[in-house]
Coordinates of N, CA and C in Angstrom, one line a residue:
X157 N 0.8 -1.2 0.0 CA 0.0 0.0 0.0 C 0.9 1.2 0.0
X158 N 0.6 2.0 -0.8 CA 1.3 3.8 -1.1 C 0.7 4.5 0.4
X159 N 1.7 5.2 0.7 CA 1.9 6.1 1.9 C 1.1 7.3 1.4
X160 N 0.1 7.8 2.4 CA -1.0 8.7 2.1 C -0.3 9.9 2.6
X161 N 0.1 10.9 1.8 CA 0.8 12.1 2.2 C -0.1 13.4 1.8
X162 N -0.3 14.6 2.6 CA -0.8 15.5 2.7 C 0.0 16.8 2.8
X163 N -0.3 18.1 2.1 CA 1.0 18.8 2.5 C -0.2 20.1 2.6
X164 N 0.4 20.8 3.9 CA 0.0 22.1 4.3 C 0.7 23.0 4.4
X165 N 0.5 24.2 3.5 CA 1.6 25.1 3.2 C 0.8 26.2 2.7
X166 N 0.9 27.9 3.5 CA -0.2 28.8 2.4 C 0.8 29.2 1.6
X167 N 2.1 29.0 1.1 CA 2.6 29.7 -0.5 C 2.5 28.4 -1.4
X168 N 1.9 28.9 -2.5 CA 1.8 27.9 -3.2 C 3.0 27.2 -4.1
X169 N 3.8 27.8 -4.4 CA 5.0 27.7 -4.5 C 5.7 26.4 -3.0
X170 N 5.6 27.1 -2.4 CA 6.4 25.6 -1.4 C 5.7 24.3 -1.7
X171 N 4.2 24.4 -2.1 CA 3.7 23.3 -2.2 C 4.1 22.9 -3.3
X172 N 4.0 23.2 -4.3 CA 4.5 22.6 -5.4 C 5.5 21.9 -5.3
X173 N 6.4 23.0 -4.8 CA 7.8 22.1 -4.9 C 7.9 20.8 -4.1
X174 N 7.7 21.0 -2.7 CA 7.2 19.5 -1.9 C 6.6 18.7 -2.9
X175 N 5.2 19.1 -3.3 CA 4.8 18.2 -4.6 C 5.7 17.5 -5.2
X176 N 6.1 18.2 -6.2 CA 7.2 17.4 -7.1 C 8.2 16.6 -6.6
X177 N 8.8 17.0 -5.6 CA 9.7 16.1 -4.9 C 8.7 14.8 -4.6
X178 N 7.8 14.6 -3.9 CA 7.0 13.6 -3.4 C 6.7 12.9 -4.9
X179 N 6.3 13.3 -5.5 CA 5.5 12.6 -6.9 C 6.7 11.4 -7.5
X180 N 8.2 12.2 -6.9 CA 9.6 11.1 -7.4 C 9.4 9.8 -7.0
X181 N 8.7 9.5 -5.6 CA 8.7 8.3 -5.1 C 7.5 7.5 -5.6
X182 N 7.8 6.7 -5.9 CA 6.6 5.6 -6.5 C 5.8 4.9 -5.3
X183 N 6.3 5.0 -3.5 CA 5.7 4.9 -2.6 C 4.7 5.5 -2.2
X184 N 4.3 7.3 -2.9 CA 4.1 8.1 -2.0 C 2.6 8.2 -3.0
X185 N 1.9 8.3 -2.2 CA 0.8 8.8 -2.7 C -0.3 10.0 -2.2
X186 N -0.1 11.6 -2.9 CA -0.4 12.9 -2.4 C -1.9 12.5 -2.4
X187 N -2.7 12.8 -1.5 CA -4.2 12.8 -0.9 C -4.9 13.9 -0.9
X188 N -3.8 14.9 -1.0 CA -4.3 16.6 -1.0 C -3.6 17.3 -0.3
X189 N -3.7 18.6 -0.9 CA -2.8 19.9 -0.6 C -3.6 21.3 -0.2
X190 N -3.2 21.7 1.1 CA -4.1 22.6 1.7 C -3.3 24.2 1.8
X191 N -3.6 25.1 1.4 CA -3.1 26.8 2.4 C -3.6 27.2 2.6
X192 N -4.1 26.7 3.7 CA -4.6 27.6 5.0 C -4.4 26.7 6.5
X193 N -4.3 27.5 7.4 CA -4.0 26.5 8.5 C -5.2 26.3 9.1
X194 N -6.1 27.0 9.0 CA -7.5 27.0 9.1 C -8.8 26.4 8.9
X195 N -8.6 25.8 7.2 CA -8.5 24.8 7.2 C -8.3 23.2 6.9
X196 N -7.0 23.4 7.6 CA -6.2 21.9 7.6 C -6.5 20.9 8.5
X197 N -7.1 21.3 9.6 CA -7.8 19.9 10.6 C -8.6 19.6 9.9
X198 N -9.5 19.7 8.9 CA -10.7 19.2 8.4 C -10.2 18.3 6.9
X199 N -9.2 19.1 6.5 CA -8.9 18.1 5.6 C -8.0 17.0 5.3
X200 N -7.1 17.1 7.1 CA -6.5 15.8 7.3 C -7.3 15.1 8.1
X201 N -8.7 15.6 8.4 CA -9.7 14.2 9.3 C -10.3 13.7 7.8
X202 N -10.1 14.4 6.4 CA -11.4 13.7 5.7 C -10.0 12.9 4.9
X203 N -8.9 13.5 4.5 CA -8.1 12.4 3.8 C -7.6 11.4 4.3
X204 N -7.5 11.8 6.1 CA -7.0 10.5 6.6 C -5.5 10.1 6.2
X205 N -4.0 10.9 6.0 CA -3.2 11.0 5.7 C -2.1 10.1 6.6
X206 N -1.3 9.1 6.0 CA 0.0 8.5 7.0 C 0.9 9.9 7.6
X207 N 1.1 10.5 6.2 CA 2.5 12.0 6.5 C 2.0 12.9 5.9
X208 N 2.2 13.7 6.8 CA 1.9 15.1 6.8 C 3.2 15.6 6.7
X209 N 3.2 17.0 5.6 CA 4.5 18.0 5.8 C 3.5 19.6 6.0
X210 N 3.5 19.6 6.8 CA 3.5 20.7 7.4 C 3.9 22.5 7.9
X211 N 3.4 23.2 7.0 CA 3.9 24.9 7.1 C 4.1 25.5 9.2
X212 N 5.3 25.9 9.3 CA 4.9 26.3 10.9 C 4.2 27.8 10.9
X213 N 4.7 29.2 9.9 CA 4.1 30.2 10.2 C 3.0 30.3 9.2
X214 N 1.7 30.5 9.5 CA 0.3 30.2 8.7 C -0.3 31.1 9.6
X215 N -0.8 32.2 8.6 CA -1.7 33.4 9.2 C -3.0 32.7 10.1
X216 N -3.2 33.4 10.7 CA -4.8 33.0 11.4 C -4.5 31.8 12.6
X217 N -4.0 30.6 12.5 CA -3.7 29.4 12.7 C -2.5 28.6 12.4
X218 N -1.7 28.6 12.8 CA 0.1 28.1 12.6 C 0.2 26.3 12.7
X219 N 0.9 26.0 12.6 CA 1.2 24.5 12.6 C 0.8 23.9 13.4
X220 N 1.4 24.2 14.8 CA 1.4 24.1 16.2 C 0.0 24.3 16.3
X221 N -0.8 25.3 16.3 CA -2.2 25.2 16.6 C -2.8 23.8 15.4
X222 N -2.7 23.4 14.3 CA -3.2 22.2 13.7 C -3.1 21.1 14.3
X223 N -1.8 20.7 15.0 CA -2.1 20.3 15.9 C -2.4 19.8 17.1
X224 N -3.0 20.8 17.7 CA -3.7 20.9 18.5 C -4.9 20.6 18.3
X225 N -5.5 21.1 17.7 CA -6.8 21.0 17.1 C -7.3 19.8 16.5
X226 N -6.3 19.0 16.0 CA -6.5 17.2 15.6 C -6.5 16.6 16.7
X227 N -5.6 16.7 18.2 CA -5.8 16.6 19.1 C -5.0 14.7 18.9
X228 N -5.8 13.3 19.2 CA -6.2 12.5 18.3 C -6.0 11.7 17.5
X229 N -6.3 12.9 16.2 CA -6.3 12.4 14.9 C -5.0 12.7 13.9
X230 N -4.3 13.1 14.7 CA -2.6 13.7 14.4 C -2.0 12.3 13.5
X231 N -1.8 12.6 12.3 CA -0.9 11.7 11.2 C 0.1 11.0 12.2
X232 N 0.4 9.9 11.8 CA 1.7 9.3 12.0 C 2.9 9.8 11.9
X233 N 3.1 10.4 10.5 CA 4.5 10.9 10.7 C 4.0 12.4 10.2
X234 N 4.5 13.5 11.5 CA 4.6 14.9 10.9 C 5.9 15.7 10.5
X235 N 6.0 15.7 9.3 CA 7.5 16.8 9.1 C 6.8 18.4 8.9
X236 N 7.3 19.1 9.9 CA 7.6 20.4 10.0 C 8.4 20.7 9.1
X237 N 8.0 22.2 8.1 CA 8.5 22.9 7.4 C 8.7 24.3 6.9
X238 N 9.6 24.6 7.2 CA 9.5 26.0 8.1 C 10.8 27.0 7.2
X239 N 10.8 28.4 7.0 CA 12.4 29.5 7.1 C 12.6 29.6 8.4
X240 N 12.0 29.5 9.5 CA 12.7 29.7 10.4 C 13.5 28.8 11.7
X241 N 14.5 28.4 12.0 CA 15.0 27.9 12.7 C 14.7 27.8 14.5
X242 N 14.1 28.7 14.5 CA 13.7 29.2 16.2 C 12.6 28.2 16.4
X243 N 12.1 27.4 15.9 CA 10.9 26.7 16.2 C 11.3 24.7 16.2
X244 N 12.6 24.9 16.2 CA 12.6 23.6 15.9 C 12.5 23.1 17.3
X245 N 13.0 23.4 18.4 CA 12.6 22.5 19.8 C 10.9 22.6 19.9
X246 N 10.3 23.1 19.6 CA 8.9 23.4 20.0 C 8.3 22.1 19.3
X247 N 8.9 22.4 17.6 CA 8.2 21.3 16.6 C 8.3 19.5 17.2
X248 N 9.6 19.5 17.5 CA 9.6 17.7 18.7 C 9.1 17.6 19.7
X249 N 9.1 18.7 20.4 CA 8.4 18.1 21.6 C 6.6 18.3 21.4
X250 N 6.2 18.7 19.7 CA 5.0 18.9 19.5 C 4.5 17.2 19.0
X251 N 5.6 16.6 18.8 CA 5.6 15.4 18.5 C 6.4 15.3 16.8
X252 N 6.9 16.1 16.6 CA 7.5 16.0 15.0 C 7.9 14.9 14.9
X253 N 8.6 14.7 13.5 CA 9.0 13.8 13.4 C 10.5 14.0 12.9
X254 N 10.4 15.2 11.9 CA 11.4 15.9 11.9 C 11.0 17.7 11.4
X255 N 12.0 18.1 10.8 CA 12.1 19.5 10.6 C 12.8 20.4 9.7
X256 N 11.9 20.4 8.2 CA 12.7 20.7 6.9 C 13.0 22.2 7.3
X257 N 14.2 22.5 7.2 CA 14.3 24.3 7.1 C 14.5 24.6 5.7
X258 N 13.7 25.3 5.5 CA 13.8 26.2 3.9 C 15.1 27.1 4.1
X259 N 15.6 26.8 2.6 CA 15.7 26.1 1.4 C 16.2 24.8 1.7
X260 N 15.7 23.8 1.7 CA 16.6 22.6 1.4 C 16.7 21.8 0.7
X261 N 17.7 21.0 0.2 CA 18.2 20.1 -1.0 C 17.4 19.0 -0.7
X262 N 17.8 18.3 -2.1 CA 17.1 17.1 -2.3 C 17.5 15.7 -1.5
X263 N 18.9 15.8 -0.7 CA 19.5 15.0 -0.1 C 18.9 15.2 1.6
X264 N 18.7 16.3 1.7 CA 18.1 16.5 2.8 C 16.5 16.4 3.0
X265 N 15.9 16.6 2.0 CA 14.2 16.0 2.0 C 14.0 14.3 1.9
X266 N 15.3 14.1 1.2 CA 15.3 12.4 1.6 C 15.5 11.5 2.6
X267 N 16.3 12.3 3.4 CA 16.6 11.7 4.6 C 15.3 12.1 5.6
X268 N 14.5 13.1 5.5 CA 13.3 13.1 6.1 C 11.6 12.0 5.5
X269 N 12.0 11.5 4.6 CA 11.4 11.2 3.5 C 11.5 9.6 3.9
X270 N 12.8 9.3 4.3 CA 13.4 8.1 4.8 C 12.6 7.8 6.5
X271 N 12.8 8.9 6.9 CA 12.7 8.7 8.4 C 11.0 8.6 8.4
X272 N 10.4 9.2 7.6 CA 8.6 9.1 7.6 C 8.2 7.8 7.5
X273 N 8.7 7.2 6.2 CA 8.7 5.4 5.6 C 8.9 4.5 6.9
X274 N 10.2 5.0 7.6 CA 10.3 4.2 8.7 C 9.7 3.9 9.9
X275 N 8.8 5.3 10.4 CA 8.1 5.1 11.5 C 6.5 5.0 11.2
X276 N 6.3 5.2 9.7 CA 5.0 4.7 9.6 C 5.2 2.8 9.2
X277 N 6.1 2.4 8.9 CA 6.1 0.8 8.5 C 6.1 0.2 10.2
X278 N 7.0 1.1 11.2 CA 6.9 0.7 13.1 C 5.6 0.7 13.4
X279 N 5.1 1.5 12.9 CA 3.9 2.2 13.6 C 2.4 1.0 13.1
X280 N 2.8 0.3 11.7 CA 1.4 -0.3 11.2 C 1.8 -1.6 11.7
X281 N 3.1 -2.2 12.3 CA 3.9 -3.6 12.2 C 3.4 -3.5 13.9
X282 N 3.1 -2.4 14.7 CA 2.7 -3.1 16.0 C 1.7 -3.0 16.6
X283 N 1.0 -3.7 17.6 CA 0.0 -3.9 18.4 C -1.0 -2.5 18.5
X284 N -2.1 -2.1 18.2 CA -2.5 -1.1 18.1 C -3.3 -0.8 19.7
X285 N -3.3 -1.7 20.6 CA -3.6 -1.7 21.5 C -2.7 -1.6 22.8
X286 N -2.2 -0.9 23.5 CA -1.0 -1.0 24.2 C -1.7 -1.1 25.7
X287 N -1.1 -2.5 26.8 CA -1.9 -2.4 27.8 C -1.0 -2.4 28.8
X288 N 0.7 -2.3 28.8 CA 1.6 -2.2 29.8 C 2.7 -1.8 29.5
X289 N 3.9 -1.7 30.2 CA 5.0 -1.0 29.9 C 6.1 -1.8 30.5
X290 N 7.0 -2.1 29.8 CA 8.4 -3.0 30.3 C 8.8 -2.0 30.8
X291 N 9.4 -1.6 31.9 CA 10.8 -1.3 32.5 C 11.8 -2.4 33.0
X292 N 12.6 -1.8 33.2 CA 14.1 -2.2 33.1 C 15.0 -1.8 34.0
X293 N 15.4 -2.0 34.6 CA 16.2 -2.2 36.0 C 16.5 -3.3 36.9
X294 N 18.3 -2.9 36.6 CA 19.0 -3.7 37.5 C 19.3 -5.0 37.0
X295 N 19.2 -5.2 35.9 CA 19.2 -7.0 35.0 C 17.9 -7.0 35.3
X296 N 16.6 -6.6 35.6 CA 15.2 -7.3 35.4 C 14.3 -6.4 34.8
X297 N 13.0 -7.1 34.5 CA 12.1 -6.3 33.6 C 10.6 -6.4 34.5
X298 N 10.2 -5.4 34.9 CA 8.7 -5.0 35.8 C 7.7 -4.4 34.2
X299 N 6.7 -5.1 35.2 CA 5.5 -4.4 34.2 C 4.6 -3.9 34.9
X300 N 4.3 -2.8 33.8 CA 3.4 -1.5 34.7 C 2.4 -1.2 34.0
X301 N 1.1 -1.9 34.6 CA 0.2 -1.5 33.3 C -0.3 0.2 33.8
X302 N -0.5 0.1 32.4 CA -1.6 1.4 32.0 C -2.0 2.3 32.7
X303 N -3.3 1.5 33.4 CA -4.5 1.7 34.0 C -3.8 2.0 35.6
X304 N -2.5 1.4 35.7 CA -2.1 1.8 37.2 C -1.2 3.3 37.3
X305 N -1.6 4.0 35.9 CA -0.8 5.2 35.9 C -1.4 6.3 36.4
X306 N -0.8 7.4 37.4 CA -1.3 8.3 38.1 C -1.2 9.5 36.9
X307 N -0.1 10.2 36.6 CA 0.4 10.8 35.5 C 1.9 10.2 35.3
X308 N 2.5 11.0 33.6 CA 3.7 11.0 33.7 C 4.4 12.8 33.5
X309 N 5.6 12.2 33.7 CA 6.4 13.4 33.3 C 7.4 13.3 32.6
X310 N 8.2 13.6 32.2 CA 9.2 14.3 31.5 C 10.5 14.3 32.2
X311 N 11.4 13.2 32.0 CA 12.7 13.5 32.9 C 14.1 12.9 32.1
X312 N 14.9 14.0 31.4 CA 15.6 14.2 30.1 C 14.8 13.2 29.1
X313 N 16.2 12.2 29.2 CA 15.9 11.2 28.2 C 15.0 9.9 28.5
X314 N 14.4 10.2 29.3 CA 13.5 8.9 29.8 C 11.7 9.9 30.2
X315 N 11.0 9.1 30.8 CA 9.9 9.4 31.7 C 9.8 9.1 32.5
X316 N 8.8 9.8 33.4 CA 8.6 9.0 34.9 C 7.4 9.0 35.0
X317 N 7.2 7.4 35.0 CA 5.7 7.0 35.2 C 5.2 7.1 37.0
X318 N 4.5 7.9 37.3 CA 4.1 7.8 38.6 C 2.8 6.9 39.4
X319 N 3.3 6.2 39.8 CA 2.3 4.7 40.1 C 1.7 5.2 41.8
X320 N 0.8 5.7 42.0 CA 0.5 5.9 43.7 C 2.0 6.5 44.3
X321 N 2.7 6.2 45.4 CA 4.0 6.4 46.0 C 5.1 6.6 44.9
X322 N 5.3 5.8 44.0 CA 6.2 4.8 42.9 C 6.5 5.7 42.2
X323 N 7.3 6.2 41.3 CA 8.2 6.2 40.2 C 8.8 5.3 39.4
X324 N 8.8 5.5 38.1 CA 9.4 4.2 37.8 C 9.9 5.1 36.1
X325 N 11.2 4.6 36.0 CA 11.8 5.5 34.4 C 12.1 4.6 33.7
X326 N 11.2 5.2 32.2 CA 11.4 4.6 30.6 C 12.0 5.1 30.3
X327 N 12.9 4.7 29.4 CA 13.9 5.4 28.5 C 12.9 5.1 26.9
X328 N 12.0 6.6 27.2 CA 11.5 7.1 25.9 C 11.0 8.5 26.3
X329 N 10.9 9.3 25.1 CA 10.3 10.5 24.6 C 9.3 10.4 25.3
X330 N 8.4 12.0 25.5 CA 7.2 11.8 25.8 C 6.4 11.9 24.2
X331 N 6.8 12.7 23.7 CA 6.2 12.2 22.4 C 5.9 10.6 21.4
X332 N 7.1 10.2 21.7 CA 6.6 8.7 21.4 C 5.7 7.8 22.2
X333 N 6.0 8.0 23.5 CA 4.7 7.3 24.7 C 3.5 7.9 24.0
X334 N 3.3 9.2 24.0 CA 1.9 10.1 24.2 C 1.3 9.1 22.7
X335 N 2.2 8.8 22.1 CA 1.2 8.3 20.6 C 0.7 6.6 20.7
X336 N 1.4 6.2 21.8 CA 0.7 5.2 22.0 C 0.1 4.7 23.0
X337 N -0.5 5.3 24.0 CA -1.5 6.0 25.0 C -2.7 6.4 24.2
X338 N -3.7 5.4 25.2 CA -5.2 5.6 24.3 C -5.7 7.6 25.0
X339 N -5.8 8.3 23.7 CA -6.3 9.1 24.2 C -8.0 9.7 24.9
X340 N -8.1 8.3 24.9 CA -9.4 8.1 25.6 C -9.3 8.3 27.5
X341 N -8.0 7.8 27.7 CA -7.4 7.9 29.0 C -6.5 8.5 29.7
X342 N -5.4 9.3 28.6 CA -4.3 10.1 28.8 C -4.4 11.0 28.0
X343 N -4.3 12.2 29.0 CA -4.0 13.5 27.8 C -3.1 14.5 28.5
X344 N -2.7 15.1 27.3 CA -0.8 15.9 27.4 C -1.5 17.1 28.0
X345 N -1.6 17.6 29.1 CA -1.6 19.0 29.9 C -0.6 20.1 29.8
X346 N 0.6 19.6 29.4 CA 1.9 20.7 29.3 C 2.9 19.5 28.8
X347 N 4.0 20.4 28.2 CA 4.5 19.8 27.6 C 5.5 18.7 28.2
X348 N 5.8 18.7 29.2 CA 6.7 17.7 30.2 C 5.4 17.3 31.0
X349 N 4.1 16.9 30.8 CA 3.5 16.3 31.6 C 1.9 15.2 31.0
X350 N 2.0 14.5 31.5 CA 0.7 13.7 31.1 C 0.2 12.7 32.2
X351 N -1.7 13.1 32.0 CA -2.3 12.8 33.3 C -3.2 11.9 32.7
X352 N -3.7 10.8 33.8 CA -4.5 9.9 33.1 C -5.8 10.3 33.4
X353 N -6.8 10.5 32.9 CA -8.0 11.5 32.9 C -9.0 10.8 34.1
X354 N -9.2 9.4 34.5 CA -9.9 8.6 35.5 C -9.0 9.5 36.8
X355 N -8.2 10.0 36.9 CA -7.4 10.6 38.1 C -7.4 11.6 38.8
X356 N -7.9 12.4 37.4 CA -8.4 14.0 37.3 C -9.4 14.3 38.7
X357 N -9.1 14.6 39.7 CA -10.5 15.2 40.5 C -11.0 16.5 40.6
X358 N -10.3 17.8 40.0 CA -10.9 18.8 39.9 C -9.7 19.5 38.6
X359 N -9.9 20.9 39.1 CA -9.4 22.3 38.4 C -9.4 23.2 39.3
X360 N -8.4 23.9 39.4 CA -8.2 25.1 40.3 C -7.5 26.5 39.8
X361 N -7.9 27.7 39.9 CA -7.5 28.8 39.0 C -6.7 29.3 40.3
X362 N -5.4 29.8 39.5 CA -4.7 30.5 40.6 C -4.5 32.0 40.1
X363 N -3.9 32.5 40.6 CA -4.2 34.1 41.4 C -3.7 34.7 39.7
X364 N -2.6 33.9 39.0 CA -1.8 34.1 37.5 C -2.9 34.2 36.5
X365 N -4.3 33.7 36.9 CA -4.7 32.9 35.6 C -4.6 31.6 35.2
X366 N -3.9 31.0 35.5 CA -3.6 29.5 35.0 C -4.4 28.4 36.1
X367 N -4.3 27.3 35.1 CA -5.2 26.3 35.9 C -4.3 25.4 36.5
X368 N -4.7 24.4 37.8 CA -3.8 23.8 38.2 C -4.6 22.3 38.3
X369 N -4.1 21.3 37.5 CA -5.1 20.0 37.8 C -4.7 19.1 38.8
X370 N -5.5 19.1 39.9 CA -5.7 18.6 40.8 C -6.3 17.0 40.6
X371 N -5.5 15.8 41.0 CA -5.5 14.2 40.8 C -6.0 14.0 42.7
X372 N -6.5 12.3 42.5 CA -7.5 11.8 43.5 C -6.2 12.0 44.5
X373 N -4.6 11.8 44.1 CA -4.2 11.4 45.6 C -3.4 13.2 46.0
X374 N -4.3 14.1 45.5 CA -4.1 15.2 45.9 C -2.6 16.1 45.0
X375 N -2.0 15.3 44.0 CA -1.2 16.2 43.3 C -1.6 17.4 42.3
X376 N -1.0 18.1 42.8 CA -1.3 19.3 41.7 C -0.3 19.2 40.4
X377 N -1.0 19.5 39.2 CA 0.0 19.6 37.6 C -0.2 21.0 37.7
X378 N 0.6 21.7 37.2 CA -0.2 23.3 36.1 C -0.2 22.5 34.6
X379 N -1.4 23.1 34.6 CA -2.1 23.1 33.0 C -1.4 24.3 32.0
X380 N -1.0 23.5 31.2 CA -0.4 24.9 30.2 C -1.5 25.2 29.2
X381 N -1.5 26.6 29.0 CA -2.6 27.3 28.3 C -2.4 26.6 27.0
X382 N -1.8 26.2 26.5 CA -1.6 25.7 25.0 C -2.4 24.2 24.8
X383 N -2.4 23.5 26.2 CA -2.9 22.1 26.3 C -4.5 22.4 26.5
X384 N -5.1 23.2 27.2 CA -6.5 23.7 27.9 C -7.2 23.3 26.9
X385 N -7.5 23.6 26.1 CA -8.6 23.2 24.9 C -8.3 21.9 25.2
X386 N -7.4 20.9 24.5 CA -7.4 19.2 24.5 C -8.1 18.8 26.0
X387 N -7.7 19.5 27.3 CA -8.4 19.6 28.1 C -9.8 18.9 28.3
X388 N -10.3 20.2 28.2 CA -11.4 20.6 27.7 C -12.2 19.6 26.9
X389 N -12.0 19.6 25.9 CA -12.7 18.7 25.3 C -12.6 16.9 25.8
X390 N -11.4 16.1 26.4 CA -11.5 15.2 26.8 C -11.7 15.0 28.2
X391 N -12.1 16.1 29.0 CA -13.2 15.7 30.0 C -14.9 16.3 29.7
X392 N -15.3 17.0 28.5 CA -16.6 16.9 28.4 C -16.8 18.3 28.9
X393 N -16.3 19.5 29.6 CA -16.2 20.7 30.3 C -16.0 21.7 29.0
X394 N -16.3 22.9 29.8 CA -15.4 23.9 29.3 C -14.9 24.9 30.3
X395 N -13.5 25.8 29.8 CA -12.7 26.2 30.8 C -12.7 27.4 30.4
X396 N -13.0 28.8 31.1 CA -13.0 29.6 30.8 C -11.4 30.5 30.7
X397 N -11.3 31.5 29.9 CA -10.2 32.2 29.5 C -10.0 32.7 30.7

């Protein structure tokens, strides 16, 4: 099966050119091409796309807000593509996959082109239901399911799953966990943090403006304003500005 690729870009010009580059591969198969960021959630829920390449500055609505707004329904592999360089930490830990900077060569669109092939072939080759977690320590291997997760966080190159008392560290991204976490039960609050929504016992506004989510065994997260909508919509609420 041909790789469903989608490309969102408002100069029509960069699309093309992405076009034509894509059209070289006899894998790739374009689903549609959008400028506007506005909207682009609508026409990657109706194409249903593996890879997305992606515009970051987009009047009205920017990359970063697309997705957000897919929440979800976020492609498999997203390449960010951008002139500017200042956005590349934001675009990984937004979940990228990678991060074309304009202008770039054809050797360089391949090696991102490469890396899409590969994590969408990972991504369809495993279990689409994920119910535990190996850790690793000390020569042995503990399993931690799911359902016994309080939240996680963010700690360099690993996470920390917090079980009641417990801590316990994967050596993975939060972006690669977050994509295989049913988001029926876990959703990303800020960007070093993820709560399992059965845990959730309230919301609390503090004196800043910001929200602080308050869990059964009394921990407080802050909610980052960027996360509040996903929020929002996966507990059924709304939260005021």
């Amino acid at each position: 099966m041909k790789i469903r690729t989608l490309i969102v870009d408002d100069e029509p010009l960069a699309r093309t050119n992405l076009s034509l580059l894509l059209r070289l591969d006899p894998e790739i198969e374009i689903v549609g091409e959008c400028g506007s960021g506005v909207d682009a959630p609508g026409e990657i829920r109706s194409a249903k796309p593996d890879l997305l390449f992606l515009d970051v500055q987009m009047p009205e609505c920017d990359g970063f807000d697309v997705l957000e707004l897919l929440g979800k329904d976020v492609p498999t592999a997203v390449v960010f593509v951008t002139a500017y360089d200042q956005y590349a930490l934001r675009a990984f830990e937004a979940g990228a996959l990678d991060y074309l900077l304009k202008p770039f060569d054809n050797a360089r669109f391949d090696r991102a082109l490469d890396r899409a092939k590969q994590k969408i072939a990972h991504d369809k080759d495993r279990p689409k239901k994920l119910e535990r977690l190996a850790i690793k320590s000390a020569g042995q291997v503990a399993f931690v399911s799911l359902s016994e997760i309080d939240w996680i966080e963010a700690a360099d190159y690993y996470v920390g799953l917090h079980v009641g008392s417990k801590m316990h560290l994967l050596r993975r991204s939060m972006s690669e966990l977050e994509q295989d976490l049913d988001p029926a039960v876990f959703c990303r609050i800020h960007r070093s943090t993820i709560v399992n929504l059965d845990r959730v016992r309230g919301l609390k506004l503090s004196e800043d403006g910001d929200y602080t989510v308050l869990l059964e065994n009394r921990t407080c997260l802050r909610l980052s304003r960027r996360y509040r909508k996903q929020l929002q919509s996966r507990l059924g609420i709304r939260i005021s500005d």
